[in-house]
Amino acid sequence: MKTTFKTALVAVAVAAAFGAHAQGYPSKDKTVTIVVPFAAGGPTDRVARDLAEAMRKPLGGISVVIDNAAGAGSSIGTAKVARANPDGYTLLLNHIAMATMPALYRKLPFSVPNDFEYLGVVNDVPMTLIAKPTLPANNYKELATWIDQNKGKINLGHAGLGAASHLCGLLFQSAIKVEMTPVPYKGTAPAITDLIGGQIDLLCDQTTNTTSQIEAKKVKAYAVTTSKRLTTPSLKDLPTLAESGLKDFQVTIWHGLYAPKGTPADVLKKINDALKVALKDPDFIKKQEGLGAVVAADQRVEPAEHKKFVQAEIDKWAPIIKAAGTYAD
């Protein structure tokens, strides 16, 4: 009887401790930090700062700050969160790299499927296929003909190994079954500068980086990588690559929110609830539209669906990256 009584007391104490933890989250005297594994000022950093502001109120007015831990294709910042105290005060905002790192790196200090709690997808950023302004093709059909006639002589730029432009380029080459000469840059800005100058032929990158160049007619634009055409005025007439003949071609640079593995379930629910409120915030939606992004409004805002989606993306990208035979380590 004594043992049973002691066991019951322990169970009550444990339950009380977990309840107190959840009830005390978020504490007014603490700060929630969203780790961004990229440099300040980039597309992911801008999404994170908008999200931090939108989540502050539903988290009870607590301060939500950004920690830029850039480097190694986002693996440094991601590892930092994997090692963090699982108390809900350190979160990670990362993009499609969560699905591509397992194939790009032969050794990682963390497991994407196993070392994180999934909190929900935040947005999707479409991609555009663009070319130097002097390229003779005026539409995708003509571009396809030009590519066929110039096999072995085409340069395809990208913003570095594992960058959105690198991944989109790999998928495009795989879809059309034509290999191009990759030209890596240290970021998108120099890649676009060389594209405008005619030093490279093609680039596939996010609308956050290309829309202004397309509007200014500094580059030629041929298609978008979404399943449907975009509504952005300067992009609405661009066909999708799928309707241009590349069946099932679709790639967007999505962002998701994560916590360290082992974060209490009740704390995770509070963060997820705050995220859902933020994703419906009119000001947040307007800011994302300004970046060319579409705020998530489907089942991927649910943790289980978010995790299922990331696993499907891992399965999608692994064979493409391995076939290219290029690794980040």
Short mmCIF file of C-alpha atoms in Angstrom, two decimals:
data_model
loop_
_atom_site.label_atom_id
_atom_site.label_comp_id
_atom_site.label_asym_id
_atom_site.label_seq_id
_atom_site.Cartn_x
_atom_site.Cartn_y
_atom_site.Cartn_z
CA MET A 1 0.00 0.00 0.00
CA LYS A 2 2.82 2.42 0.88
CA THR A 3 4.51 1.76 -2.47
CA THR A 4 1.26 2.35 -4.32
CA PHE A 5 0.68 5.57 -2.38
CA LYS A 6 4.22 6.81 -3.13
CA THR A 7 3.82 5.95 -6.80
CA ALA A 8 0.59 7.91 -6.91
CA LEU A 9 2.26 10.90 -5.26
CA VAL A 10 5.08 10.81 -7.81
CA ALA A 11 2.60 10.66 -10.67
CA VAL A 12 0.68 13.64 -9.26
CA ALA A 13 3.92 15.60 -8.82
CA VAL A 14 5.02 14.88 -12.39
CA ALA A 15 1.64 15.87 -13.78
CA ALA A 16 1.68 19.06 -11.72
CA ALA A 17 5.16 19.90 -12.97
CA PHE A 18 4.15 19.51 -16.61
CA GLY A 19 0.97 21.47 -16.00
CA ALA A 20 2.92 24.28 -14.35
CA HIS A 21 5.40 24.31 -17.25
CA ALA A 22 2.61 24.71 -19.81
CA GLN A 23 0.68 27.24 -17.73
CA GLY A 24 3.85 29.30 -17.28
CA TYR A 25 4.63 29.41 -20.99
CA PRO A 26 5.41 31.89 -22.28
CA SER A 27 6.89 33.64 -19.24
CA LYS A 28 6.79 37.45 -19.36
CA ASP A 29 10.39 37.66 -18.17
CA LYS A 30 11.73 35.49 -21.00
CA THR A 31 12.27 35.94 -24.73
CA VAL A 32 11.36 33.61 -27.57
CA THR A 33 14.22 33.40 -30.06
CA ILE A 34 13.64 32.34 -33.65
CA VAL A 35 16.93 31.11 -35.11
CA VAL A 36 17.32 31.93 -38.80
CA PRO A 37 20.14 29.86 -40.36
CA PHE A 38 20.84 32.54 -42.98
CA ALA A 39 22.28 36.05 -43.01
CA ALA A 40 20.24 39.10 -42.02
CA GLY A 41 18.46 40.86 -44.87
CA GLY A 42 17.82 37.78 -47.01
CA PRO A 43 14.39 36.37 -47.94
CA THR A 44 14.21 33.89 -45.03
CA ASP A 45 15.31 36.55 -42.55
CA ARG A 46 12.56 38.88 -43.78
CA VAL A 47 9.94 36.14 -43.40
CA ALA A 48 11.18 35.42 -39.87
CA ARG A 49 11.03 39.06 -38.79
CA ASP A 50 7.50 39.45 -40.12
CA LEU A 51 6.48 36.22 -38.39
CA ALA A 52 8.10 37.25 -35.10
CA GLU A 53 6.03 40.43 -35.03
CA ALA A 54 2.83 38.56 -35.96
CA MET A 55 3.36 35.92 -33.26
CA ARG A 56 4.23 38.35 -30.47
CA LYS A 57 0.64 39.27 -29.61
CA PRO A 58 -0.85 35.74 -29.63
CA LEU A 59 2.08 34.69 -27.41
CA GLY A 60 0.88 37.12 -24.79
CA GLY A 61 2.98 40.11 -25.85
CA ILE A 62 6.28 38.39 -25.07
CA SER A 63 9.36 39.60 -26.94
CA VAL A 64 10.16 37.49 -30.03
CA VAL A 65 13.64 38.11 -31.46
CA ILE A 66 15.70 36.84 -34.39
CA ASP A 67 19.10 35.14 -34.11
CA ASN A 68 20.92 34.89 -37.45
CA ALA A 69 23.19 31.83 -37.29
CA ALA A 70 24.25 31.58 -40.92
CA GLY A 71 26.62 29.20 -42.65
CA ALA A 72 27.07 25.76 -44.20
CA GLY A 73 23.85 25.77 -46.16
CA SER A 74 21.78 26.47 -43.01
CA SER A 75 23.17 23.43 -41.16
CA ILE A 76 24.94 25.56 -38.50
CA GLY A 77 21.81 27.34 -37.32
CA THR A 78 19.72 24.20 -37.62
CA ALA A 79 22.20 22.27 -35.45
CA LYS A 80 22.07 25.08 -32.89
CA VAL A 81 18.33 24.57 -32.44
CA ALA A 82 18.67 20.78 -32.34
CA ARG A 83 21.00 21.22 -29.33
CA ALA A 84 18.90 23.90 -27.62
CA ASN A 85 16.95 23.47 -24.41
CA PRO A 86 13.52 22.06 -25.40
CA ASP A 87 11.49 24.61 -23.46
CA GLY A 88 9.77 26.51 -26.28
CA TYR A 89 11.99 29.57 -26.07
CA THR A 90 14.28 28.58 -28.98
CA LEU A 91 12.65 27.93 -32.35
CA LEU A 92 13.91 27.47 -35.91
CA LEU A 93 12.61 28.98 -39.13
CA ASN A 94 14.11 27.25 -42.14
CA HIS A 95 13.11 26.69 -45.74
CA ILE A 96 13.35 23.80 -48.20
CA ALA A 97 16.87 23.11 -46.89
CA MET A 98 15.21 20.91 -44.25
CA ALA A 99 14.34 18.53 -47.08
CA THR A 100 17.57 18.80 -49.05
CA MET A 101 20.25 18.76 -46.32
CA PRO A 102 19.86 14.99 -45.70
CA ALA A 103 21.00 14.36 -49.30
CA LEU A 104 23.38 17.32 -49.77
CA TYR A 105 25.39 16.45 -46.66
CA ARG A 106 26.80 12.98 -46.13
CA LYS A 107 27.27 13.77 -42.43
CA LEU A 108 24.97 15.98 -40.37
CA PRO A 109 25.10 16.59 -36.61
CA PHE A 110 21.33 16.15 -36.45
CA SER A 111 18.48 14.17 -37.99
CA VAL A 112 15.81 16.24 -39.72
CA PRO A 113 13.06 13.63 -39.14
CA ASN A 114 14.01 12.80 -35.55
CA ASP A 115 15.59 15.79 -33.80
CA PHE A 116 12.84 18.38 -34.19
CA GLU A 117 9.23 19.03 -33.27
CA TYR A 118 7.27 20.23 -36.30
CA LEU A 119 5.10 23.30 -35.74
CA GLY A 120 3.69 24.11 -39.18
CA VAL A 121 4.47 25.44 -42.65
CA VAL A 122 4.51 29.25 -42.88
CA ASN A 123 4.49 30.09 -46.59
CA ASP A 124 5.41 29.12 -50.13
CA VAL A 125 7.61 31.25 -52.39
CA PRO A 126 7.22 30.57 -56.14
CA MET A 127 10.19 30.32 -58.50
CA THR A 128 10.66 31.82 -61.95
CA LEU A 129 12.73 30.61 -64.89
CA ILE A 130 14.58 33.62 -66.31
CA ALA A 131 17.30 34.27 -68.89
CA LYS A 132 19.77 36.90 -70.03
CA PRO A 133 18.06 39.73 -71.94
CA THR A 134 19.83 38.91 -75.21
CA LEU A 135 18.68 35.29 -75.36
CA PRO A 136 16.73 34.98 -78.64
CA ALA A 137 13.81 32.90 -77.33
CA ASN A 138 10.68 34.95 -76.55
CA ASN A 139 8.53 32.25 -74.93
CA TYR A 140 9.00 28.85 -73.32
CA LYS A 141 8.39 26.92 -76.57
CA GLU A 142 11.16 28.89 -78.27
CA LEU A 143 13.36 28.47 -75.19
CA ALA A 144 12.94 24.68 -75.35
CA THR A 145 14.00 24.75 -79.00
CA TRP A 146 17.01 26.97 -78.17
CA ILE A 147 18.08 24.60 -75.37
CA ASP A 148 17.82 21.62 -77.73
CA GLN A 149 19.95 23.41 -80.33
CA ASN A 150 22.62 24.51 -77.83
CA LYS A 151 23.19 21.38 -75.73
CA GLY A 152 26.60 21.38 -74.13
CA LYS A 153 26.99 25.16 -74.43
CA ILE A 154 24.44 26.43 -71.87
CA ASN A 155 25.42 28.02 -68.54
CA LEU A 156 23.00 27.82 -65.64
CA GLY A 157 23.75 30.09 -62.69
CA HIS A 158 22.88 29.51 -59.06
CA ALA A 159 23.44 31.22 -55.72
CA GLY A 160 25.53 28.45 -54.17
CA LEU A 161 25.27 24.77 -53.33
CA GLY A 162 21.90 24.00 -51.76
CA ALA A 163 20.45 27.44 -52.59
CA ALA A 164 16.93 27.67 -53.97
CA SER A 165 18.28 28.48 -57.42
CA HIS A 166 20.62 25.48 -57.30
CA LEU A 167 17.79 23.10 -56.41
CA CYS A 168 15.40 24.50 -59.00
CA GLY A 169 18.14 24.23 -61.64
CA LEU A 170 18.78 20.59 -60.76
CA LEU A 171 15.08 19.76 -61.03
CA PHE A 172 14.77 21.62 -64.33
CA GLN A 173 17.72 19.77 -65.89
CA SER A 174 16.31 16.47 -64.63
CA ALA A 175 12.89 17.26 -66.11
CA ILE A 176 14.16 18.20 -69.57
CA LYS A 177 16.98 15.62 -69.51
CA VAL A 178 19.61 18.16 -70.53
CA GLU A 179 22.78 18.83 -68.56
CA MET A 180 23.98 22.42 -68.31
CA THR A 181 27.21 23.90 -67.00
CA PRO A 182 26.59 25.08 -63.42
CA VAL A 183 27.98 28.49 -62.48
CA PRO A 184 27.91 28.97 -58.69
CA TYR A 185 27.87 32.40 -57.04
CA LYS A 186 28.11 33.60 -53.47
CA GLY A 187 24.49 34.68 -53.34
CA THR A 188 21.66 35.63 -55.66
CA ALA A 189 22.63 39.27 -56.25
CA PRO A 190 25.88 38.56 -58.16
CA ALA A 191 24.17 35.77 -60.12
CA ILE A 192 21.42 38.12 -61.32
CA THR A 193 23.98 40.83 -62.08
CA ASP A 194 25.86 38.43 -64.37
CA LEU A 195 22.60 37.22 -65.92
CA ILE A 196 21.65 40.80 -66.79
CA GLY A 197 25.14 41.31 -68.18
CA GLY A 198 24.92 38.17 -70.32
CA GLN A 199 27.73 36.26 -68.57
CA ILE A 200 25.34 33.36 -67.86
CA ASP A 201 22.34 32.12 -69.84
CA LEU A 202 19.70 30.93 -67.38
CA LEU A 203 18.69 31.17 -63.73
CA CYS A 204 15.78 29.73 -61.77
CA ASP A 205 15.13 31.68 -58.58
CA GLN A 206 12.55 32.92 -56.10
CA THR A 207 10.06 35.64 -56.98
CA THR A 208 11.42 37.54 -53.97
CA ASN A 209 14.63 37.99 -55.98
CA THR A 210 13.39 38.13 -59.57
CA THR A 211 10.09 40.03 -59.72
CA SER A 212 11.65 43.51 -59.77
CA GLN A 213 14.08 42.46 -62.52
CA ILE A 214 11.21 41.03 -64.57
CA GLU A 215 9.14 44.19 -64.06
CA ALA A 216 12.06 46.34 -65.19
CA LYS A 217 12.53 44.05 -68.23
CA LYS A 218 16.19 43.57 -67.31
CA VAL A 219 15.81 39.80 -67.84
CA LYS A 220 13.60 37.55 -69.94
CA ALA A 221 11.03 35.51 -68.01
CA TYR A 222 9.59 32.25 -69.34
CA ALA A 223 7.64 30.40 -66.68
CA VAL A 224 6.75 29.96 -63.02
CA THR A 225 7.22 26.76 -61.04
CA THR A 226 3.86 26.65 -59.28
CA SER A 227 0.89 24.40 -60.11
CA LYS A 228 -1.19 27.45 -61.08
CA ARG A 229 -0.35 30.80 -62.65
CA LEU A 230 0.43 33.63 -60.25
CA THR A 231 -1.79 36.67 -59.73
CA THR A 232 1.07 39.17 -59.34
CA PRO A 233 0.49 41.74 -62.14
CA SER A 234 3.97 41.47 -63.63
CA LEU A 235 3.94 37.65 -63.49
CA LYS A 236 0.30 36.77 -64.26
CA ASP A 237 0.95 36.13 -67.95
CA LEU A 238 3.79 33.67 -67.33
CA PRO A 239 2.75 30.04 -67.92
CA THR A 240 3.61 27.32 -65.44
CA LEU A 241 6.33 24.88 -66.42
CA ALA A 242 3.74 22.12 -66.02
CA GLU A 243 1.43 23.64 -68.64
CA SER A 244 4.48 24.28 -70.83
CA GLY A 245 5.02 20.56 -71.10
CA LEU A 246 7.00 19.54 -68.01
CA LYS A 247 4.41 17.29 -66.40
CA ASP A 248 4.16 17.52 -62.61
CA PHE A 249 6.97 20.09 -62.43
CA GLN A 250 6.41 22.04 -59.26
CA VAL A 251 8.84 23.59 -56.80
CA THR A 252 8.32 26.30 -54.22
CA ILE A 253 10.61 27.50 -51.47
CA TRP A 254 8.49 26.86 -48.41
CA HIS A 255 9.32 27.91 -44.87
CA GLY A 256 8.50 25.94 -41.73
CA LEU A 257 8.73 26.49 -37.98
CA TYR A 258 10.40 23.94 -35.66
CA ALA A 259 11.29 23.39 -32.00
CA PRO A 260 13.91 21.11 -30.42
CA LYS A 261 12.86 17.49 -29.92
CA GLY A 262 11.36 16.92 -26.49
CA THR A 263 9.60 20.28 -26.15
CA PRO A 264 6.49 19.60 -23.97
CA ALA A 265 3.31 18.90 -25.93
CA ASP A 266 1.32 21.65 -24.21
CA VAL A 267 4.02 24.20 -25.03
CA LEU A 268 4.06 23.04 -28.65
CA LYS A 269 0.29 23.50 -28.84
CA LYS A 270 0.59 27.07 -27.56
CA ILE A 271 3.21 27.87 -30.18
CA ASN A 272 1.19 26.22 -32.94
CA ASP A 273 -1.93 28.12 -31.86
CA ALA A 274 0.05 31.38 -31.99
CA LEU A 275 1.40 30.45 -35.42
CA LYS A 276 -2.11 29.85 -36.78
CA VAL A 277 -3.21 33.27 -35.50
CA ALA A 278 -0.15 34.88 -37.11
CA LEU A 279 -0.84 33.23 -40.47
CA LYS A 280 -4.28 34.88 -40.53
CA ASP A 281 -2.98 38.30 -39.54
CA PRO A 282 -3.87 40.70 -42.42
CA ASP A 283 -0.67 42.70 -41.93
CA PHE A 284 1.48 39.55 -42.07
CA ILE A 285 -0.33 38.34 -45.19
CA LYS A 286 0.17 41.72 -46.88
CA LYS A 287 3.89 41.72 -46.07
CA GLN A 288 4.28 38.21 -47.45
CA GLU A 289 2.45 39.14 -50.63
CA GLY A 290 4.94 42.00 -50.96
CA LEU A 291 7.71 39.37 -50.94
CA GLY A 292 5.92 37.34 -53.60
CA ALA A 293 5.08 34.65 -51.03
CA VAL A 294 1.80 32.84 -50.41
CA VAL A 295 0.90 32.32 -46.75
CA ALA A 296 0.10 28.70 -45.86
CA ALA A 297 -3.61 28.07 -45.38
CA ASP A 298 -3.82 24.30 -45.83
CA GLN A 299 -3.38 21.26 -43.59
CA ARG A 300 0.38 21.77 -43.45
CA VAL A 301 -0.16 24.28 -40.64
CA GLU A 302 -0.84 21.22 -38.49
CA PRO A 303 2.33 19.65 -36.98
CA ALA A 304 1.62 16.10 -38.21
CA GLU A 305 0.90 17.29 -41.76
CA HIS A 306 3.98 19.52 -41.70
CA LYS A 307 6.16 16.54 -40.82
CA LYS A 308 4.52 14.36 -43.47
CA PHE A 309 5.10 17.09 -46.06
CA VAL A 310 8.80 17.45 -45.19
CA GLN A 311 9.32 13.70 -45.47
CA ALA A 312 7.68 13.72 -48.91
CA GLU A 313 10.02 16.56 -49.92
CA ILE A 314 13.04 14.60 -48.64
CA ASP A 315 11.94 11.65 -50.77
CA LYS A 316 11.47 13.95 -53.78
CA TRP A 317 14.85 15.68 -53.64
CA ALA A 318 17.14 12.83 -52.55
CA PRO A 319 17.35 11.03 -55.93
CA ILE A 320 17.77 14.33 -57.83
CA ILE A 321 20.64 15.50 -55.62
CA LYS A 322 22.31 12.09 -55.58
CA ALA A 323 22.06 11.84 -59.36
CA ALA A 324 23.88 15.18 -59.64
CA GLY A 325 26.65 13.72 -57.48
CA THR A 326 27.50 17.04 -55.83
CA TYR A 327 27.73 17.22 -52.04
CA ALA A 328 28.16 20.11 -49.63
CA ASP A 329 30.72 18.28 -47.45
#
